[in-house]
Amino acid sequence: GTSYPSTKMPTADQNNIRSKLSWLERNAPTSTIPPALLGTGTFAGGIIRDYKLRYTSTLLKSDFIDGLTLKTKSASLFMFCATMTSTVALGEVAFRETDGHVGITEYLMLQGASGVAHSLFSACPMP
């Protein structure tokens, strides 16, 4: 009979694992790209993956505990003063230009809301 070259066929387990990988994970060189930087194939998949990692580990607790150092407190105070002065100045300009419809209070609220949104959606440790 006819002899065929032997080909190594992947097992069912290998196919199952391969189907769960994203396109980037299947096609990218694994030695140069860290797994955390690989795509997930879904909208906001990286953010969701980061939050799952933080929620299931001690990283979530350390986000708050690690921020209780003198260095972090002094940096936070500096950033507060730097953003507060520019926000107050811009709020005063807006107050004058809009005849009092938008002012310092609105700009302070906007600055606070944008800071919270940045902390939540950037998957960075919250101060």
Tab-separated table of N, CA and C in Angstrom:
chain	number	residue	atom	x	y	z
A	1	GLY	N	0.769	-1.164	0.000
A	1	GLY	CA	0.000	0.000	0.000
A	1	GLY	C	0.833	1.262	0.000
A	2	THR	N	0.103	2.337	-0.009
A	2	THR	CA	0.693	3.660	-0.042
A	2	THR	C	0.996	4.112	1.374
A	3	SER	N	2.206	4.588	1.592
A	3	SER	CA	2.527	5.098	2.928
A	3	SER	C	2.450	6.617	2.908
A	4	TYR	N	1.811	7.159	3.909
A	4	TYR	CA	1.665	8.604	4.027
A	4	TYR	C	2.670	9.128	5.042
A	5	PRO	N	3.146	10.355	4.833
A	5	PRO	CA	4.062	10.890	5.844
A	5	PRO	C	3.331	11.058	7.169
A	6	SER	N	4.028	10.785	8.234
A	6	SER	CA	3.386	10.907	9.538
A	6	SER	C	3.260	12.385	9.901
A	7	THR	N	2.074	12.765	10.242
A	7	THR	CA	1.822	14.146	10.694
A	7	THR	C	1.325	14.078	12.116
A	8	LYS	N	1.806	14.986	12.885
A	8	LYS	CA	1.411	15.011	14.291
A	8	LYS	C	0.158	15.868	14.401
A	9	MET	N	-0.938	15.274	14.754
A	9	MET	CA	-2.205	15.988	14.886
A	9	MET	C	-2.356	16.479	16.323
A	10	PRO	N	-2.864	17.727	16.499
A	10	PRO	CA	-3.062	18.209	17.869
A	10	PRO	C	-4.177	17.438	18.567
A	11	THR	N	-4.017	17.275	19.841
A	11	THR	CA	-5.029	16.569	20.619
A	11	THR	C	-6.221	17.484	20.857
A	12	ALA	N	-7.297	16.910	21.373
A	12	ALA	CA	-8.503	17.691	21.655
A	12	ALA	C	-8.230	18.756	22.706
A	13	ASP	N	-7.389	18.430	23.701
A	13	ASP	CA	-7.052	19.408	24.734
A	13	ASP	C	-6.283	20.577	24.151
A	14	GLN	N	-5.349	20.294	23.238
A	14	GLN	CA	-4.584	21.372	22.617
A	14	GLN	C	-5.492	22.267	21.773
A	15	ASN	N	-6.444	21.675	21.068
A	15	ASN	CA	-7.392	22.471	20.275
A	15	ASN	C	-8.256	23.345	21.171
A	16	ASN	N	-8.676	22.807	22.303
A	16	ASN	CA	-9.517	23.563	23.228
A	16	ASN	C	-8.752	24.758	23.796
A	17	ILE	N	-7.504	24.550	24.191
A	17	ILE	CA	-6.681	25.643	24.727
A	17	ILE	C	-6.430	26.681	23.646
A	18	ARG	N	-6.132	26.216	22.433
A	18	ARG	CA	-5.848	27.134	21.322
A	18	ARG	C	-7.058	27.984	20.974
A	19	SER	N	-8.273	27.443	21.073
A	19	SER	CA	-9.470	28.206	20.727
A	19	SER	C	-9.756	29.307	21.734
A	20	LYS	N	-9.257	29.173	22.955
A	20	LYS	CA	-9.487	30.193	23.981
A	20	LYS	C	-8.503	31.351	23.888
A	21	LEU	N	-7.454	31.202	23.105
A	21	LEU	CA	-6.471	32.264	22.958
A	21	LEU	C	-6.966	33.297	21.952
A	22	SER	N	-6.587	34.553	22.166
A	22	SER	CA	-6.939	35.583	21.203
A	22	SER	C	-6.065	35.446	19.970
A	23	TRP	N	-6.427	36.159	18.911
A	23	TRP	CA	-5.657	36.110	17.670
A	23	TRP	C	-4.219	36.525	17.925
A	24	LEU	N	-4.030	37.593	18.719
A	24	LEU	CA	-2.671	38.057	18.994
A	24	LEU	C	-1.873	37.010	19.755
A	25	GLU	N	-2.515	36.349	20.702
A	25	GLU	CA	-1.816	35.331	21.490
A	25	GLU	C	-1.426	34.130	20.626
A	26	ARG	N	-2.247	33.800	19.623
A	26	ARG	CA	-1.936	32.674	18.744
A	26	ARG	C	-0.841	33.020	17.745
A	27	ASN	N	-0.749	34.281	17.313
A	27	ASN	CA	0.138	34.645	16.221
A	27	ASN	C	1.347	35.485	16.612
A	28	ALA	N	1.374	36.004	17.814
A	28	ALA	CA	2.490	36.862	18.224
A	28	ALA	C	3.645	36.020	18.757
A	29	PRO	N	4.866	36.518	18.601
A	29	PRO	CA	5.993	35.810	19.220
A	29	PRO	C	5.891	35.917	20.739
A	30	THR	N	5.843	34.795	21.404
A	30	THR	CA	5.581	34.800	22.842
A	30	THR	C	6.760	35.284	23.662
A	31	SER	N	7.939	35.273	23.113
A	31	SER	CA	9.104	35.645	23.906
A	31	SER	C	9.255	37.154	24.059
A	32	THR	N	8.638	37.955	23.192
A	32	THR	CA	8.869	39.389	23.242
A	32	THR	C	7.702	40.184	23.807
A	33	ILE	N	6.511	39.636	23.823
A	33	ILE	CA	5.342	40.380	24.295
A	33	ILE	C	4.853	39.766	25.606
A	34	PRO	N	4.818	40.556	26.695
A	34	PRO	CA	4.284	40.025	27.959
A	34	PRO	C	2.801	39.698	27.821
A	35	PRO	N	2.313	38.696	28.506
A	35	PRO	CA	0.905	38.301	28.383
A	35	PRO	C	-0.071	39.426	28.728
A	36	ALA	N	0.300	40.316	29.638
A	36	ALA	CA	-0.604	41.400	30.030
A	36	ALA	C	-0.828	42.391	28.897
A	37	LEU	N	0.070	42.435	27.917
A	37	LEU	CA	-0.072	43.379	26.810
A	37	LEU	C	-0.747	42.783	25.587
A	38	LEU	N	-1.079	41.512	25.626
A	38	LEU	CA	-1.736	40.876	24.499
A	38	LEU	C	-3.211	41.253	24.464
A	39	GLY	N	-3.760	41.345	23.283
A	39	GLY	CA	-5.166	41.705	23.123
A	39	GLY	C	-6.096	40.612	23.612
A	40	THR	N	-7.326	41.007	23.921
A	40	THR	CA	-8.312	40.038	24.385
A	40	THR	C	-9.369	39.755	23.331
A	41	GLY	N	-9.519	40.632	22.362
A	41	GLY	CA	-10.509	40.429	21.325
A	41	GLY	C	-11.892	40.942	21.686
A	42	THR	N	-12.068	41.490	22.870
A	42	THR	CA	-13.360	42.035	23.269
A	42	THR	C	-13.194	43.500	23.652
A	43	PHE	N	-14.293	44.238	23.616
A	43	PHE	CA	-14.265	45.646	23.991
A	43	PHE	C	-13.931	45.781	25.472
A	44	ALA	N	-12.932	46.583	25.795
A	44	ALA	CA	-12.479	46.840	27.162
A	44	ALA	C	-12.043	45.563	27.870
A	45	GLY	N	-11.596	44.569	27.108
A	45	GLY	CA	-11.191	43.292	27.692
A	45	GLY	C	-9.983	43.409	28.601
A	46	GLY	N	-9.046	44.303	28.262
A	46	GLY	CA	-7.863	44.480	29.093
A	46	GLY	C	-8.194	45.084	30.441
A	47	ILE	N	-9.096	46.067	30.446
A	47	ILE	CA	-9.515	46.686	31.706
A	47	ILE	C	-10.234	45.661	32.570
A	48	ILE	N	-11.113	44.880	31.957
A	48	ILE	CA	-11.851	43.863	32.707
A	48	ILE	C	-10.883	42.825	33.274
A	49	ARG	N	-9.899	42.409	32.461
A	49	ARG	CA	-8.900	41.438	32.932
A	49	ARG	C	-8.093	42.012	34.100
A	50	ASP	N	-7.707	43.295	34.012
A	50	ASP	CA	-6.950	43.914	35.100
A	50	ASP	C	-7.761	43.976	36.386
A	51	TYR	N	-9.041	44.339	36.285
A	51	TYR	CA	-9.867	44.405	37.488
A	51	TYR	C	-10.103	43.023	38.084
A	52	LYS	N	-10.276	42.007	37.239
A	52	LYS	CA	-10.428	40.650	37.769
A	52	LYS	C	-9.168	40.222	38.517
A	53	LEU	N	-8.015	40.559	37.965
A	53	LEU	CA	-6.759	40.230	38.633
A	53	LEU	C	-6.646	40.959	39.964
A	54	ARG	N	-6.983	42.238	39.985
A	54	ARG	CA	-6.884	43.014	41.220
A	54	ARG	C	-7.900	42.547	42.255
A	55	TYR	N	-9.112	42.208	41.818
A	55	TYR	CA	-10.157	41.818	42.754
A	55	TYR	C	-9.861	40.468	43.393
A	56	THR	N	-9.238	39.566	42.650
A	56	THR	CA	-9.003	38.219	43.181
A	56	THR	C	-7.670	38.099	43.907
A	57	SER	N	-6.884	39.158	43.936
A	57	SER	CA	-5.590	39.065	44.613
A	57	SER	C	-5.494	40.134	45.699
A	58	THR	N	-4.338	40.204	46.292
A	58	THR	CA	-4.114	41.197	47.340
A	58	THR	C	-3.769	42.569	46.768
A	59	LEU	N	-3.734	42.687	45.429
A	59	LEU	CA	-3.392	43.976	44.829
A	59	LEU	C	-4.417	45.051	45.169
A	60	LEU	N	-5.691	44.672	45.252
A	60	LEU	CA	-6.726	45.655	45.553
A	60	LEU	C	-6.498	46.280	46.924
A	61	LYS	N	-6.153	45.451	47.902
A	61	LYS	CA	-5.865	45.953	49.244
A	61	LYS	C	-4.610	46.817	49.227
A	62	SER	N	-3.605	46.400	48.473
A	62	SER	CA	-2.354	47.156	48.445
A	62	SER	C	-2.507	48.500	47.731
A	63	ASP	N	-3.518	48.637	46.862
A	63	ASP	CA	-3.766	49.936	46.223
A	63	ASP	C	-3.998	51.017	47.271
A	64	PHE	N	-4.643	50.659	48.367
A	64	PHE	CA	-4.946	51.631	49.411
A	64	PHE	C	-3.858	51.668	50.482
A	65	ILE	N	-3.339	50.521	50.860
A	65	ILE	CA	-2.340	50.440	51.936
A	65	ILE	C	-1.020	51.069	51.507
A	66	ASP	N	-0.579	50.814	50.272
A	66	ASP	CA	0.711	51.323	49.804
A	66	ASP	C	0.720	52.839	49.674
A	67	GLY	N	-0.437	53.451	49.590
A	67	GLY	CA	-0.506	54.897	49.445
A	67	GLY	C	-0.379	55.660	50.756
A	68	LEU	N	-0.174	54.969	51.848
A	68	LEU	CA	-0.098	55.627	53.151
A	68	LEU	C	1.341	55.922	53.561
A	69	THR	N	2.155	56.374	52.635
A	69	THR	CA	3.526	56.737	52.943
A	69	THR	C	3.678	58.248	52.859
A	70	LEU	N	4.713	58.779	53.465
A	70	LEU	CA	4.958	60.217	53.447
A	70	LEU	C	5.214	60.709	52.027
A	71	LYS	N	5.915	59.914	51.237
A	71	LYS	CA	6.214	60.305	49.863
A	71	LYS	C	4.922	60.441	49.039
A	72	THR	N	4.018	59.501	49.195
A	72	THR	CA	2.755	59.548	48.460
A	72	THR	C	1.883	60.701	48.936
A	73	LYS	N	1.852	60.924	50.239
A	73	LYS	CA	1.045	62.024	50.773
A	73	LYS	C	1.566	63.370	50.309
A	74	SER	N	2.883	63.557	50.273
A	74	SER	CA	3.436	64.836	49.825
A	74	SER	C	3.189	65.044	48.335
A	75	ALA	N	3.295	63.979	47.536
A	75	ALA	CA	3.009	64.096	46.105
A	75	ALA	C	1.535	64.406	45.867
A	76	SER	N	0.656	63.793	46.654
A	76	SER	CA	-0.777	64.068	46.523
A	76	SER	C	-1.102	65.500	46.911
A	77	LEU	N	-0.487	65.993	47.960
A	77	LEU	CA	-0.714	67.372	48.378
A	77	LEU	C	-0.224	68.350	47.308
A	78	PHE	N	0.930	68.072	46.724
A	78	PHE	CA	1.449	68.921	45.657
A	78	PHE	C	0.491	68.930	44.465
A	79	MET	N	0.029	67.750	44.040
A	79	MET	CA	-0.893	67.681	42.898
A	79	MET	C	-2.221	68.368	43.213
A	80	PHE	N	-2.696	68.242	44.450
A	80	PHE	CA	-3.920	68.920	44.842
A	80	PHE	C	-3.764	70.432	44.709
A	81	CYS	N	-2.670	70.961	45.238
A	81	CYS	CA	-2.443	72.415	45.157
A	81	CYS	C	-2.262	72.881	43.718
A	82	ALA	N	-1.548	72.095	42.920
A	82	ALA	CA	-1.311	72.484	41.529
A	82	ALA	C	-2.605	72.492	40.727
A	83	THR	N	-3.444	71.489	40.912
A	83	THR	CA	-4.691	71.450	40.148
A	83	THR	C	-5.731	72.397	40.722
A	84	MET	N	-5.719	72.608	42.023
A	84	MET	CA	-6.696	73.504	42.644
A	84	MET	C	-6.510	74.939	42.156
A	85	THR	N	-5.278	75.413	42.116
A	85	THR	CA	-5.055	76.803	41.696
A	85	THR	C	-5.450	77.016	40.246
A	86	SER	N	-5.118	76.073	39.358
A	86	SER	CA	-5.511	76.248	37.955
A	86	SER	C	-7.018	76.115	37.781
A	87	THR	N	-7.651	75.244	38.557
A	87	THR	CA	-9.103	75.085	38.460
A	87	THR	C	-9.825	76.329	38.955
A	88	VAL	N	-9.361	76.907	40.039
A	88	VAL	CA	-9.976	78.135	40.567
A	88	VAL	C	-9.791	79.280	39.572
A	89	ALA	N	-8.600	79.394	39.002
A	89	ALA	CA	-8.359	80.463	38.032
A	89	ALA	C	-9.230	80.285	36.796
A	90	LEU	N	-9.327	79.074	36.288
A	90	LEU	CA	-10.161	78.827	35.116
A	90	LEU	C	-11.639	79.007	35.447
A	91	GLY	N	-12.039	78.612	36.636
A	91	GLY	CA	-13.425	78.821	37.055
A	91	GLY	C	-13.784	80.290	37.156
A	92	GLU	N	-12.861	81.107	37.602
A	92	GLU	CA	-13.093	82.549	37.676
A	92	GLU	C	-13.236	83.151	36.281
A	93	VAL	N	-12.412	82.720	35.358
A	93	VAL	CA	-12.523	83.202	33.970
A	93	VAL	C	-13.872	82.794	33.382
A	94	ALA	N	-14.276	81.539	33.611
A	94	ALA	CA	-15.571	81.066	33.107
A	94	ALA	C	-16.714	81.834	33.742
A	95	PHE	N	-16.586	82.164	35.013
A	95	PHE	CA	-17.624	82.930	35.704
A	95	PHE	C	-17.813	84.296	35.033
A	96	ARG	N	-16.713	84.931	34.704
A	96	ARG	CA	-16.790	86.241	34.042
A	96	ARG	C	-17.351	86.126	32.629
A	97	GLU	N	-16.897	85.123	31.890
A	97	GLU	CA	-17.294	84.997	30.487
A	97	GLU	C	-18.734	84.524	30.310
A	98	THR	N	-19.278	83.799	31.265
A	98	THR	CA	-20.648	83.279	31.133
A	98	THR	C	-21.647	84.063	31.980
A	99	ASP	N	-21.253	85.223	32.447
A	99	ASP	CA	-22.119	86.064	33.287
A	99	ASP	C	-22.645	85.322	34.506
A	100	GLY	N	-21.801	84.505	35.105
A	100	GLY	CA	-22.141	83.837	36.353
A	100	GLY	C	-22.857	82.509	36.215
A	101	HIS	N	-23.074	82.016	34.998
A	101	HIS	CA	-23.763	80.726	34.823
A	101	HIS	C	-22.864	79.541	35.149
A	102	VAL	N	-21.593	79.647	34.871
A	102	VAL	CA	-20.618	78.592	35.181
A	102	VAL	C	-19.506	79.245	35.978
A	103	GLY	N	-19.123	78.627	37.076
A	103	GLY	CA	-18.111	79.262	37.916
A	103	GLY	C	-17.176	78.267	38.563
A	104	ILE	N	-16.608	78.704	39.668
A	104	ILE	CA	-15.588	77.922	40.359
A	104	ILE	C	-16.155	76.600	40.885
A	105	THR	N	-17.356	76.640	41.438
A	105	THR	CA	-17.947	75.422	42.004
A	105	THR	C	-18.108	74.339	40.940
A	106	GLU	N	-18.599	74.722	39.767
A	106	GLU	CA	-18.782	73.751	38.691
A	106	GLU	C	-17.443	73.189	38.212
A	107	TYR	N	-16.449	74.035	38.133
A	107	TYR	CA	-15.140	73.562	37.709
A	107	TYR	C	-14.508	72.639	38.750
A	108	LEU	N	-14.705	72.907	40.020
A	108	LEU	CA	-14.183	72.010	41.064
A	108	LEU	C	-14.875	70.650	41.020
A	109	MET	N	-16.192	70.660	40.806
A	109	MET	CA	-16.937	69.401	40.706
A	109	MET	C	-16.495	68.609	39.476
A	110	LEU	N	-16.285	69.289	38.359
A	110	LEU	CA	-15.838	68.630	37.138
A	110	LEU	C	-14.445	68.032	37.315
A	111	GLN	N	-13.563	68.761	37.955
A	111	GLN	CA	-12.203	68.279	38.189
A	111	GLN	C	-12.226	67.028	39.074
A	112	GLY	N	-13.047	67.048	40.115
A	112	GLY	CA	-13.157	65.878	40.992
A	112	GLY	C	-13.739	64.673	40.277
A	113	ALA	N	-14.798	64.881	39.485
A	113	ALA	CA	-15.423	63.773	38.758
A	113	ALA	C	-14.474	63.186	37.716
A	114	SER	N	-13.723	64.048	37.040
A	114	SER	CA	-12.794	63.529	36.039
A	114	SER	C	-11.640	62.772	36.698
A	115	GLY	N	-11.210	63.187	37.873
A	115	GLY	CA	-10.164	62.458	38.591
A	115	GLY	C	-10.624	61.078	39.024
A	116	VAL	N	-11.858	60.981	39.509
A	116	VAL	CA	-12.405	59.684	39.911
A	116	VAL	C	-12.563	58.781	38.691
A	117	ALA	N	-13.080	59.330	37.592
A	117	ALA	CA	-13.245	58.533	36.367
A	117	ALA	C	-11.895	58.037	35.862
A	118	HIS	N	-10.886	58.879	35.906
A	118	HIS	CA	-9.555	58.455	35.463
A	118	HIS	C	-9.018	57.333	36.345
A	119	SER	N	-9.207	57.443	37.642
A	119	SER	CA	-8.724	56.399	38.545
A	119	SER	C	-9.432	55.070	38.305
A	120	LEU	N	-10.728	55.118	38.032
A	120	LEU	CA	-11.494	53.882	37.859
A	120	LEU	C	-11.226	53.213	36.519
A	121	PHE	N	-11.145	53.991	35.446
A	121	PHE	CA	-11.042	53.412	34.111
A	121	PHE	C	-9.628	53.237	33.609
A	122	SER	N	-8.640	53.752	34.310
A	122	SER	CA	-7.270	53.558	33.845
A	122	SER	C	-6.657	52.297	34.445
A	123	ALA	N	-7.372	51.655	35.347
A	123	ALA	CA	-6.900	50.436	36.014
A	123	ALA	C	-5.581	50.686	36.758
A	124	CYS	N	-5.409	51.891	37.233
A	124	CYS	CA	-4.248	52.251	38.027
A	124	CYS	C	-4.639	52.220	39.501
A	125	PRO	N	-3.690	52.114	40.390
A	125	PRO	CA	-4.022	52.164	41.816
A	125	PRO	C	-4.674	53.497	42.185
A	126	MET	N	-5.717	53.409	42.968
A	126	MET	CA	-6.388	54.634	43.399
A	126	MET	C	-5.618	55.241	44.557
A	127	PRO	N	-5.431	56.561	44.568
A	127	PRO	CA	-4.695	57.188	45.672
A	127	PRO	C	-5.482	57.170	46.960
